[in-house]
Amino acid sequence: MRVKSLLLVVSVVGIATLFLSASIFAGTTVPDVIKMETKGYEKHEKGAVSFSHKKHSEEYKAGCGDCHHDAKGKPLANLKAGDKVQGCIECHKKPGEKPKGKDAPKLSKKEALEYHAEALHDNCQGCHKDFNKKNNSKAAPTTCAKCHAKK
């Protein structure tokens, strides 16, 4: 009887440890590829971008703060993989791009970045252009078709 009780206790503790470890690990991982499909849009005009988080962090050595920033645009350099982050749409609340055309209002940079697509493109294209300039290459994509999947 005593052996059965001990075996039961050891089994329960083992299973609890397994579940606890799995939940801790799950909270510290980041998907290798993130499909950039923001729910704030009624319809996406272009195909969703598949962002390789793994490639950017491991191959290109991009730190968390290279993409993630605070409300003032300052890099969140203290982030670690798996930390909870807000989606871009949480702050850049206007879906789509800023108004364009001859009748479009003239917007400041800050006003333009209120538009979700403007903020994403500014962040990604700015980094890609800097990378290309620094490396004297055209490896990092800067045009629509190079990032957006065909529909």
XYZ file of C-alpha atoms in Angstrom, residues 54-114:
61
model
C 14.138 33.447 -36.758
C 16.081 34.625 -39.818
C 16.078 38.256 -38.673
C 17.196 37.452 -35.137
C 19.648 34.622 -35.836
C 21.100 35.289 -39.296
C 20.896 39.080 -39.371
C 21.477 39.492 -35.616
C 18.570 41.931 -35.307
C 17.791 42.691 -31.686
C 14.257 43.050 -30.331
C 14.624 46.842 -30.241
C 15.397 46.955 -33.961
C 11.671 46.421 -34.627
C 9.865 46.827 -31.314
C 9.651 50.339 -29.847
C 7.833 52.333 -27.199
C 5.226 55.050 -27.719
C 7.983 57.605 -28.341
C 9.675 55.453 -31.002
C 12.573 54.479 -28.729
C 13.799 50.866 -29.157
C 12.648 48.333 -26.566
C 16.162 46.968 -26.202
C 15.428 45.122 -22.938
C 12.953 42.710 -24.531
C 13.804 39.029 -24.557
C 12.460 36.363 -26.905
C 9.039 35.335 -25.682
C 8.238 38.568 -23.826
C 4.710 39.762 -24.467
C 4.565 42.572 -27.022
C 1.688 44.626 -28.363
C 0.676 44.325 -31.969
C 1.516 47.363 -34.080
C -2.194 48.122 -34.577
C -2.506 48.808 -30.823
C -0.775 52.168 -31.298
C -0.862 52.683 -35.075
C -4.642 52.444 -34.992
C -5.677 53.649 -38.431
C -5.804 50.662 -40.811
C -4.168 51.023 -44.201
C -1.995 53.702 -45.687
C -2.216 57.460 -45.346
C -4.384 59.262 -47.918
C -2.594 59.785 -51.222
C -3.195 61.957 -54.255
C -3.330 65.640 -55.041
C -6.304 66.250 -52.736
C -4.808 64.334 -49.817
C -4.016 66.386 -46.721
C -0.363 67.101 -45.983
C 0.565 65.036 -42.918
C 3.507 65.309 -40.580
C 5.650 62.199 -40.068
C 3.948 61.632 -36.706
C 0.485 61.897 -38.280
C 1.455 59.537 -41.118
C 2.715 56.944 -38.631
C -0.748 56.776 -37.059
